[in-house]
Coordinates of C-alpha atoms and ligand atoms in Angstrom, one line a residue:
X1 CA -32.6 -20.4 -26.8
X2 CA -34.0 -22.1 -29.9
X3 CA -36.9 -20.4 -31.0
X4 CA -39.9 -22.1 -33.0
X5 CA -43.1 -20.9 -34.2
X6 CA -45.8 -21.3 -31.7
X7 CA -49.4 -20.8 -33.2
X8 CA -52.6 -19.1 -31.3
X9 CA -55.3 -18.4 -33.9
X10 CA -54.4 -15.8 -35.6
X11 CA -51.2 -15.0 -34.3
X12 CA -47.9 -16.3 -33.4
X13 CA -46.8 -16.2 -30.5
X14 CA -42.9 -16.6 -30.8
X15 CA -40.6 -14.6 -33.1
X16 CA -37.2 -14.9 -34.2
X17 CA -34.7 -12.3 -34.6
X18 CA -32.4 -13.5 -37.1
X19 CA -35.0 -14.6 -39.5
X20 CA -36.0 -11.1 -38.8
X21 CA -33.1 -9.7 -39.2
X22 CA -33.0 -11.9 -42.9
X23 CA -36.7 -10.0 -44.0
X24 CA -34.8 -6.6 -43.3
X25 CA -31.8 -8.1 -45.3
X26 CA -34.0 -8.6 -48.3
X27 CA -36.3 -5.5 -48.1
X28 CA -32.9 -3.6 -47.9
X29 CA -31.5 -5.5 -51.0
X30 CA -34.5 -5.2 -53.4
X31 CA -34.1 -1.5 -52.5
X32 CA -31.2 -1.5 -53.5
X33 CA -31.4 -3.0 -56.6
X34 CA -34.0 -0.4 -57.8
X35 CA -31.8 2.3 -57.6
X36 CA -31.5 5.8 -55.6
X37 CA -34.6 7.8 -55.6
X38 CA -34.3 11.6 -55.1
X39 CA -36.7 11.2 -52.4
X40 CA -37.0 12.2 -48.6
X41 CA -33.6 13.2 -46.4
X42 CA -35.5 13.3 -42.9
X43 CA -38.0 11.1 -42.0
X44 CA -40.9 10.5 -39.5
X45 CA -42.6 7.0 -39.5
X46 CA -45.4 6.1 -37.3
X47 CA -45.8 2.5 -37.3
X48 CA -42.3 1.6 -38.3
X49 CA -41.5 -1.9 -37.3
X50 CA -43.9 -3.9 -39.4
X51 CA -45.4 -3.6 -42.2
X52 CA -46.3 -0.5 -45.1
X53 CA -44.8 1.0 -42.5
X54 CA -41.3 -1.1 -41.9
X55 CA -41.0 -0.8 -45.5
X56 CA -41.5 2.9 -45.9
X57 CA -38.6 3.4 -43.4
X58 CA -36.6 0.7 -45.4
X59 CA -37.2 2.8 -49.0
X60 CA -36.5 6.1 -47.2
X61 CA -33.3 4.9 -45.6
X62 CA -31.8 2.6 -48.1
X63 CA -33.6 3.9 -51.7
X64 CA -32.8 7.9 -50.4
X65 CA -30.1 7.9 -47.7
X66 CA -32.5 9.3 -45.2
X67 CA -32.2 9.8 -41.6
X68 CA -35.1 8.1 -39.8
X69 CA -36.6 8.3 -36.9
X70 CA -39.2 5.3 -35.9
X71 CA -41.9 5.2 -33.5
X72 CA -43.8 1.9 -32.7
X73 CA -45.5 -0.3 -30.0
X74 CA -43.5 -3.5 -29.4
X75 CA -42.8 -6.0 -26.5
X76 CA -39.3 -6.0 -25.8
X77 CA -37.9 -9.4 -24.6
X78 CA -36.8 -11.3 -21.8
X79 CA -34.9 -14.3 -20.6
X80 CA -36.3 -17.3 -22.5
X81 CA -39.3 -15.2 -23.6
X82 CA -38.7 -13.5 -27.5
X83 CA -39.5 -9.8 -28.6
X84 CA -42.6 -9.2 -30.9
X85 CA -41.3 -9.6 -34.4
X86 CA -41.4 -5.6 -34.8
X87 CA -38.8 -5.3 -32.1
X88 CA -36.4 -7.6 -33.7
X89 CA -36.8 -5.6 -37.3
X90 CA -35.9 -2.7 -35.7
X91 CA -33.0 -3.6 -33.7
X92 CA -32.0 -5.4 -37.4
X93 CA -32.7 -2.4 -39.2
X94 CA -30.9 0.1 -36.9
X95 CA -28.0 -2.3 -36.9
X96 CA -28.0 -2.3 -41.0
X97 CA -29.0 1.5 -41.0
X98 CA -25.6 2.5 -38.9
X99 CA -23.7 0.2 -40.5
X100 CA -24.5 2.5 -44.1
X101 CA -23.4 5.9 -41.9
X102 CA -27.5 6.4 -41.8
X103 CA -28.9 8.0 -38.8
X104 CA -31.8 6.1 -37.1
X105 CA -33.5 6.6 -33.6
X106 CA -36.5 4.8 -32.5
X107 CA -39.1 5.4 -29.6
X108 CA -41.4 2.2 -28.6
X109 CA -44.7 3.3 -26.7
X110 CA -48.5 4.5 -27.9
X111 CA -48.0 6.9 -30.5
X112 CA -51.9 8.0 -29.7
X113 CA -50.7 9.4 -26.5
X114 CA -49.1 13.0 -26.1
X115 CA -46.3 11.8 -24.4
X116 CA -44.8 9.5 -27.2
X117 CA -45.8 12.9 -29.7
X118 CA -43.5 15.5 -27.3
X119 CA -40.5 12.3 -27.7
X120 CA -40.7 12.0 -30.7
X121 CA -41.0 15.9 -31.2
X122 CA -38.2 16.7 -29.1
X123 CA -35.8 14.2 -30.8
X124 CA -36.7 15.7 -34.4
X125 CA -35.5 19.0 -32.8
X126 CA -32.9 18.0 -31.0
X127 CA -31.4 15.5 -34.0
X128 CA -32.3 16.4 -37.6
X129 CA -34.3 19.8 -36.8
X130 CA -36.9 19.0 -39.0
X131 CA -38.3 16.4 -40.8
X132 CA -39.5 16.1 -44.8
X133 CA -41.8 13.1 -44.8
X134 CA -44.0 11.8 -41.5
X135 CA -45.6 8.3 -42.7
X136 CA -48.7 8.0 -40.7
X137 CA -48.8 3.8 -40.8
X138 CA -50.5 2.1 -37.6
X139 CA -52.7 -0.6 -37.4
X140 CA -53.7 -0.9 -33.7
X141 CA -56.8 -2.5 -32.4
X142 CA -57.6 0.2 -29.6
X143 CA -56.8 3.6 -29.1
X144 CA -56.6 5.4 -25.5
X145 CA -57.7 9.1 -26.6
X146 CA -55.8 11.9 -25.0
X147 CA -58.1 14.1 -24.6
X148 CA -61.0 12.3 -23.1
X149 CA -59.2 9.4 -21.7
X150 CA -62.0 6.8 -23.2
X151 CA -60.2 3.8 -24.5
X152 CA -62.0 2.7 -28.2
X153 CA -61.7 -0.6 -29.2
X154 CA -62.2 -1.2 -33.2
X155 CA -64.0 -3.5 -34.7
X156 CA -64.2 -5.5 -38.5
X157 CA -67.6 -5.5 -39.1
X158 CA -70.4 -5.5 -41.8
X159 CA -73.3 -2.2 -41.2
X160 CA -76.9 -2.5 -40.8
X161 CA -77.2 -6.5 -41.7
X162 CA -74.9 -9.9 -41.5
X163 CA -72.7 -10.7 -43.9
X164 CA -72.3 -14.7 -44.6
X165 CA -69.2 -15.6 -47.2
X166 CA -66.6 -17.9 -47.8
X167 CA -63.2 -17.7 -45.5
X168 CA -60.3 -19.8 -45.2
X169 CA -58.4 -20.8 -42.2
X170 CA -54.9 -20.5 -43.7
X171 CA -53.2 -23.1 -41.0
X172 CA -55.3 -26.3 -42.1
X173 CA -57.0 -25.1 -45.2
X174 CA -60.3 -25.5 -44.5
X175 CA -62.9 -23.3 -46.4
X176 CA -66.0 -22.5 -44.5
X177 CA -68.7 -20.1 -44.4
X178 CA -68.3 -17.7 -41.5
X179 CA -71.2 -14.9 -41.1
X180 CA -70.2 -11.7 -39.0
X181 CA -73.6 -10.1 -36.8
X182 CA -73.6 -6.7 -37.9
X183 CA -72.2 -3.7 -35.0
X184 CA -73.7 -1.3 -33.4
X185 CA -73.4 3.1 -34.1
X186 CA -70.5 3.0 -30.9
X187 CA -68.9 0.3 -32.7
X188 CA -68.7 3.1 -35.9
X189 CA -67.3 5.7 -34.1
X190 CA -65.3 3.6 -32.0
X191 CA -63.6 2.1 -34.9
X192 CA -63.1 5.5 -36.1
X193 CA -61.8 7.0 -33.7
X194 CA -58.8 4.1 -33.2
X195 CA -58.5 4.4 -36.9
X196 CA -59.5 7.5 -39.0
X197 CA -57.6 10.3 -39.4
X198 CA -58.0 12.3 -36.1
X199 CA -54.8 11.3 -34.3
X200 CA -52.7 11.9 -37.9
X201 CA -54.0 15.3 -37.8
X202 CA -52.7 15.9 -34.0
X203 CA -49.5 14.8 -35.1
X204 CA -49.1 17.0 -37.9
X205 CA -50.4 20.0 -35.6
X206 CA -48.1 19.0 -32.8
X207 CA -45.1 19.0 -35.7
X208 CA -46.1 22.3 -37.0
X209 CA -46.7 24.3 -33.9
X210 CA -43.1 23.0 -32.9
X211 CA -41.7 24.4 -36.2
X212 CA -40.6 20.2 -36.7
X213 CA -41.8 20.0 -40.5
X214 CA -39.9 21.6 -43.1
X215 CA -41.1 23.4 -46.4
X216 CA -43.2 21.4 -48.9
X217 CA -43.1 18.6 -46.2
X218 CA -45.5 15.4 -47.3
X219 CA -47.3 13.1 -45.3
X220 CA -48.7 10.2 -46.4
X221 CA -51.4 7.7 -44.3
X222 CA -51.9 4.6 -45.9
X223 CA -55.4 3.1 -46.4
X224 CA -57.3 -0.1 -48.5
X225 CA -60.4 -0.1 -50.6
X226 CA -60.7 -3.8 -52.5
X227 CA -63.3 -5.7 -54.4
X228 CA -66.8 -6.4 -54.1
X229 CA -66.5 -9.5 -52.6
X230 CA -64.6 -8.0 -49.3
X231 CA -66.7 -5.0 -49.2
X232 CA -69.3 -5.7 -46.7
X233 CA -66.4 -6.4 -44.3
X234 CA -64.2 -4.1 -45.2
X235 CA -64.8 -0.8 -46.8
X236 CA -68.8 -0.8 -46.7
X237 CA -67.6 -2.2 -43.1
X238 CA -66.8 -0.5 -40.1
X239 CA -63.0 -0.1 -41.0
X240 CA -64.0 1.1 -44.2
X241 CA -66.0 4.6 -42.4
X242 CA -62.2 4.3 -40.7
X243 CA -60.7 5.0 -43.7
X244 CA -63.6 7.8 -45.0
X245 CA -62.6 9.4 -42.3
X246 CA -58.6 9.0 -42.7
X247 CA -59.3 9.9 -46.6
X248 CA -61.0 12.8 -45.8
X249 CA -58.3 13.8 -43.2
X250 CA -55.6 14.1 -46.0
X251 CA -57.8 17.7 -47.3
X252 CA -57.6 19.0 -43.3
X253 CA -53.8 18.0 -43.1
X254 CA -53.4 20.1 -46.4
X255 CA -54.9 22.9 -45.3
X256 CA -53.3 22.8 -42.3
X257 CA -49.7 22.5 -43.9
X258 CA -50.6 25.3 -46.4
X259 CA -48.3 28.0 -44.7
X260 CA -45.0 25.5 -45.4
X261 CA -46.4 24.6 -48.7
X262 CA -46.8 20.8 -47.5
X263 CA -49.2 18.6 -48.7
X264 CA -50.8 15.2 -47.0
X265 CA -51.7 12.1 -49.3
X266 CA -53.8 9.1 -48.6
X267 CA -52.1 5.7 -50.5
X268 CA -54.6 3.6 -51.3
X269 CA -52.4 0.1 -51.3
X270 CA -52.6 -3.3 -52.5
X271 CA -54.0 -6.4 -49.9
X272 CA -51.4 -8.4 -48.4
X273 CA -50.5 -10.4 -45.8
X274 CA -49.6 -8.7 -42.5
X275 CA -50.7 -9.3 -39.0
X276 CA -53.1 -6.9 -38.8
X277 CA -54.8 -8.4 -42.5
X278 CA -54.6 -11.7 -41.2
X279 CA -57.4 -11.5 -38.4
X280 CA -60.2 -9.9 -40.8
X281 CA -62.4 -13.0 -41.9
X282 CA -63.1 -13.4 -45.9
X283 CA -60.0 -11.5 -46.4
X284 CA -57.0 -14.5 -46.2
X285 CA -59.2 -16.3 -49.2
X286 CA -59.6 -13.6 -51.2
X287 CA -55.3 -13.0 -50.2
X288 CA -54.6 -16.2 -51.3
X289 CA -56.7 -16.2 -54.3
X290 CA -55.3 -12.9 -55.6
X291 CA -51.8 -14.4 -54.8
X292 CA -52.1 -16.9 -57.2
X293 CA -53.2 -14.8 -59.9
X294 CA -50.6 -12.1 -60.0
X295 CA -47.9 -14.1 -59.2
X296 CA -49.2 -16.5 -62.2
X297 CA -49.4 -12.8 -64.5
X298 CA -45.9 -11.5 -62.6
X299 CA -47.6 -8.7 -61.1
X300 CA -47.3 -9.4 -57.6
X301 CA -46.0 -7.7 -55.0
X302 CA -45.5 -7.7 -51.1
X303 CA -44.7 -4.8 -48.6
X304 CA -41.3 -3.1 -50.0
X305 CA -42.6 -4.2 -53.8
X306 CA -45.3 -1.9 -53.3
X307 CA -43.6 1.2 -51.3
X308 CA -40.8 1.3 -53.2
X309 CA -43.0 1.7 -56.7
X310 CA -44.7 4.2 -54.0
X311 CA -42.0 6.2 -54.6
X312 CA -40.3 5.9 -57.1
X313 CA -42.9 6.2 -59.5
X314 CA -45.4 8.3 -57.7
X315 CA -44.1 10.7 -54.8
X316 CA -40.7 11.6 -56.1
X317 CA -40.4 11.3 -59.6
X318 CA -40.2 15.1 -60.1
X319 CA -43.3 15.8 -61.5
X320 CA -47.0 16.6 -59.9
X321 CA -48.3 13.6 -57.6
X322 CA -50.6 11.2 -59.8
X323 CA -53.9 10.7 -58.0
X324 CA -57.5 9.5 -59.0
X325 CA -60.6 11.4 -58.6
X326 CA -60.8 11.6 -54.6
X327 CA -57.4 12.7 -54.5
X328 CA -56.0 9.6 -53.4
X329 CA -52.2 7.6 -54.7
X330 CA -53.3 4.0 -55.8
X331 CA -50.4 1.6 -56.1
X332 CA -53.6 -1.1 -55.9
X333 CA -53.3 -0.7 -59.5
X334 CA -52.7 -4.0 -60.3
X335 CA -55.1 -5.7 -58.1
X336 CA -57.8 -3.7 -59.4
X337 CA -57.0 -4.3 -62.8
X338 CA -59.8 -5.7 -64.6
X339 CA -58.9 -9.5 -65.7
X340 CA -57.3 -10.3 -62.1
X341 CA -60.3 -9.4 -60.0
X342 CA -62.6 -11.7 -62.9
X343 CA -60.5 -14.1 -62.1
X344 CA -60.5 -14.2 -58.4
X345 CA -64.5 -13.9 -58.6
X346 CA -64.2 -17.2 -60.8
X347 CA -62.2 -18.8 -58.1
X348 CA -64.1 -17.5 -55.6
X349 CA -67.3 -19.2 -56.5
X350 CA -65.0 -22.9 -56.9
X351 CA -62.8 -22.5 -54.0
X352 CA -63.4 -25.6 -51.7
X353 CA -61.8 -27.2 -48.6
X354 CA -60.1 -29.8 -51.5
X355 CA -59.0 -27.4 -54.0
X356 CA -58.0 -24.1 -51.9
X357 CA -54.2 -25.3 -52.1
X358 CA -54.2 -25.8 -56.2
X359 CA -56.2 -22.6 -57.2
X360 CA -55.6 -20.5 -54.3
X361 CA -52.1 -19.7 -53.5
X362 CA -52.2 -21.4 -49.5
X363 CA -48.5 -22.2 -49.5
X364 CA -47.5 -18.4 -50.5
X365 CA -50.0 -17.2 -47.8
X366 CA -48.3 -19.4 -44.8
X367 CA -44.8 -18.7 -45.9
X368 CA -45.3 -15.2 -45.7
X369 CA -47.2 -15.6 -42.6
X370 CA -44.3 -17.2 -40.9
X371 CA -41.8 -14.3 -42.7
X372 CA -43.8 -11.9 -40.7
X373 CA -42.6 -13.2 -37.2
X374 CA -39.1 -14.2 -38.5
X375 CA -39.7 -18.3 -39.6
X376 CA -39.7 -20.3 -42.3
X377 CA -36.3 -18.3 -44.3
X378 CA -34.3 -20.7 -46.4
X379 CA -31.4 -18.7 -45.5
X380 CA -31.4 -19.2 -41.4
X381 CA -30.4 -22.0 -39.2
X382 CA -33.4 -22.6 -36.5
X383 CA -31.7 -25.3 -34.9
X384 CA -29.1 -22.7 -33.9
X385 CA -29.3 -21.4 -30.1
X386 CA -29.8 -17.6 -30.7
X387 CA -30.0 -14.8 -28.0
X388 CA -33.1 -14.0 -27.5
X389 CA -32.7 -11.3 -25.1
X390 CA -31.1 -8.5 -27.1
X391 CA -31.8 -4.7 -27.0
X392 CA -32.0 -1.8 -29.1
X393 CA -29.3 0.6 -28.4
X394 CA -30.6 3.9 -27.6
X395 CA -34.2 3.0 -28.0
X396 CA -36.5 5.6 -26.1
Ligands
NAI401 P1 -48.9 -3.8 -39.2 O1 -49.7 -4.4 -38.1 O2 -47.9 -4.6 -39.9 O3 -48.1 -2.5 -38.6 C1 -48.6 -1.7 -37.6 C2 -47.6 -0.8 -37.0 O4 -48.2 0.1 -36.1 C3 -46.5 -1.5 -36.2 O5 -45.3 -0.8 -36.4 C4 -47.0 -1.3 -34.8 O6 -45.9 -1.4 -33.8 C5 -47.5 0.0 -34.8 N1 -48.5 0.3 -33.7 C6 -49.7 -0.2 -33.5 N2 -50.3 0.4 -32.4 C7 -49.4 1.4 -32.0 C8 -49.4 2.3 -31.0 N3 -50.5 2.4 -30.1 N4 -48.4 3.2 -30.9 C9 -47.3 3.1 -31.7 N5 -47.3 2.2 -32.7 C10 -48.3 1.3 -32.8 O7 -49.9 -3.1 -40.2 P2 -50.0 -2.8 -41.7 O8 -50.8 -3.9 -42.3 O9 -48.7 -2.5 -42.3 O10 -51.0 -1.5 -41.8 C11 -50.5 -0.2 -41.8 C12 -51.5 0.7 -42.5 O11 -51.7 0.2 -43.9 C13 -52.9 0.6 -41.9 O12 -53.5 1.8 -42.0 C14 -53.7 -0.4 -42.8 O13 -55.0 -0.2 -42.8 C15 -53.1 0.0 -44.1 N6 -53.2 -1.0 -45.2 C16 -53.0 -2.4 -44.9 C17 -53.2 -3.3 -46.0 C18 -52.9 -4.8 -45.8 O14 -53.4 -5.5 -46.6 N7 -52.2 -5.1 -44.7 C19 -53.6 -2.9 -47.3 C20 -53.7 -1.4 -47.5 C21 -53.6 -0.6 -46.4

């Protein structure tokens, strides 16, 4: 079929597998071009078709010559109806991956649930023994807990009072003001529980107590904190207790892991454009603001950009893991830095409905939009009939 973008709010509802397959092309070429990095051999990523966490796998696999193993949540497709974008990376990647000699597996189903864990566990046993790195990257809005069977919904927004601000809608580039009602306590510990750290610490139990994790074994969750002008939405914001919670998981983990010598590590990463960043309001403004002032300063980077630095220059460069004073990685360095975020606050105050595309970067935001679900790639024909209906071999 020919496949075009097809627009619903926030999300798109079509993707396209080879422009998919051309975003796993790149992410495995600027790899590449870094250079080998002594880094992981066996690899767990949770949340591996999109994103931090796409990426990850990428830098493991092509930056380390890792074996990977993949676990996500994707809609396969059907006649005349395309995958979710995640599905097509990972039927590119693995395609890319064997063609290298590199081993990769995937499983597609609820990672929160205990059957996806004993998979996932069983495959590590049966394939690679053990594994040296588990990346704990999902982004989900609900979580069905295992335990209790309750089914918690998360939610993105401000505590105790509103929050009114500026947002963008990044399809026709109108700046409004949008105010978000402030939640309730459930909505806390809702959000919490779909995304703190509680079901990154049952993986890492269920991996130790099957022997699955080898010694000095990392794991790594990945988590945001940003500027003032985001806070009240984000990390003063119910997402933001999320991520306490995840932080504060990393010292459990640790503890946990103590016996193999392992250690867990919260990432504190840079804001960018991904699905799951695209549906929090106030966020694509400040995206597109911040865009245009590191790619103006050459300082920006987008998924694989930022893991790769990750671990090159932080997890594996030999030495003892850099971290600030909560124990956290930052490679949202350069966001943070001082002049950019003046900046954006300068814009911030000026951006307006007819000025968003010159001083905000609009056209940057949209393109990488449409990169997320496979569009918009110089190097693809979209007039060209494609087969939508194509499978991942040995996919569990
Ligand atoms: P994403 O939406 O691109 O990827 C989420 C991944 O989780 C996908 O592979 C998806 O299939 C998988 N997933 C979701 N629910 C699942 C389930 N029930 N079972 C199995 N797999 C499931 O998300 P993104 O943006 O890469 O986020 C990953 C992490 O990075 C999150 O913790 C997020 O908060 C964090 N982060 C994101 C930033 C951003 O600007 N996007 C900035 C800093 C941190």
């Amino acid at each position: 079929m020919i496949i075009e973008p097809k627009m619903r709010g926030f999300i798109c509802l079509t993707s396209h597998p080879d422009g998919c397959e051309q975003n796993i092309i790149n992410q495995i070429n600027y790899v590449k071009s870094k250079g080998q990095i002594k880094g992981p051999k066996k690899v767990l990523v949770i949340g591996a078709s999109t994103g931090f966490g796409l990426s990850s796998r990428i830098t493991s696999a092509f930056g380390s010559d890792a074996s990977t193993i993949g676990v996500f949540f994707e809609k396969p497709p059907m006649e005349g109806k395309p995958a979710t974008p995640g599905y097509y990376n990972s039927l590119a990647f693995q395609k890319h991956a064997e063609k290298a000699g590199l081993y990769a597996r995937s499983i597609n189903g609820d990672a929160f649930s205990d059957e996806v864990k004993k998979i996932t566990i069983d495959l590590i046993k049966k394939d690679l023994g053990q594994v040296d790195l588990v990346i704990y990257s999902l982004a989900s809005p609900v979580r069905q807990h295992p335990v209790t069977g309750v089914l918690h919904r998360s939610v993105l927004k401000p505590i105790g009072v509103p929050f009114s601000n500026k947002t963008v809608d990044f399809h026709t580039g109108i700046v409004s003001n949008v105010t978000i009602d402030p939640c309730s306590d459930e909505d806390i510990l809702n959000t919490v529980a779909v995304m703190g750290g509680e079901d990154w610490d049952m993986w890492i139990s269920e991996l130790m107590k099957a022997g699955a994790l080898s010694e000095n074994a990392l794991t790594l969750a990945y988590s945001y904190i940003g500027p003032s002008l985001t806070e009240a939405v984000y990390r003063k914001g119910t997402i933001g207790r999320a991520k306490d919670h995840l932080e504060a998981s990393a010292f459990s983990i640790t503890e946990k892991m103590k016996s193999l010598n392992g250690k867990a590590f919260v990432s504190v990463n840079k804001a960018l454009v991904t699905q799951a960043s695209s549906a929090i309001p106030v966020i694509p403004l400040y995206i597109s603001l911040l865009y245009k002032i590191m790619k103006a300063k050459g300082i920006h980077e987008g998924c694989i950009e930022q893991i790769q630095r990750l671990f090159q220059d932080r997890l594996y460069t030999g030495n003892e893991i850099p971290t600030d004073e909560k124990g956290r990685i930052r490679v949202d360095d350069w966001e943070m830095r001082a002049d950019v975020q003046k900046e954006v606050a300068d814009l911030w105050v000026k951006a307006t409905t007819e000025n968003i595309a010159e001083i905000g970067d609009l056209a940057g935001y949209k393109t990488d939009f449409l990169n997320l679900f496979g569009f918009n790639f110089p190097e693809v024909d979209y007039s060209k009939d494609v087969n939508e209906n194509v499978e991942i071999a040995g996919l569990l």
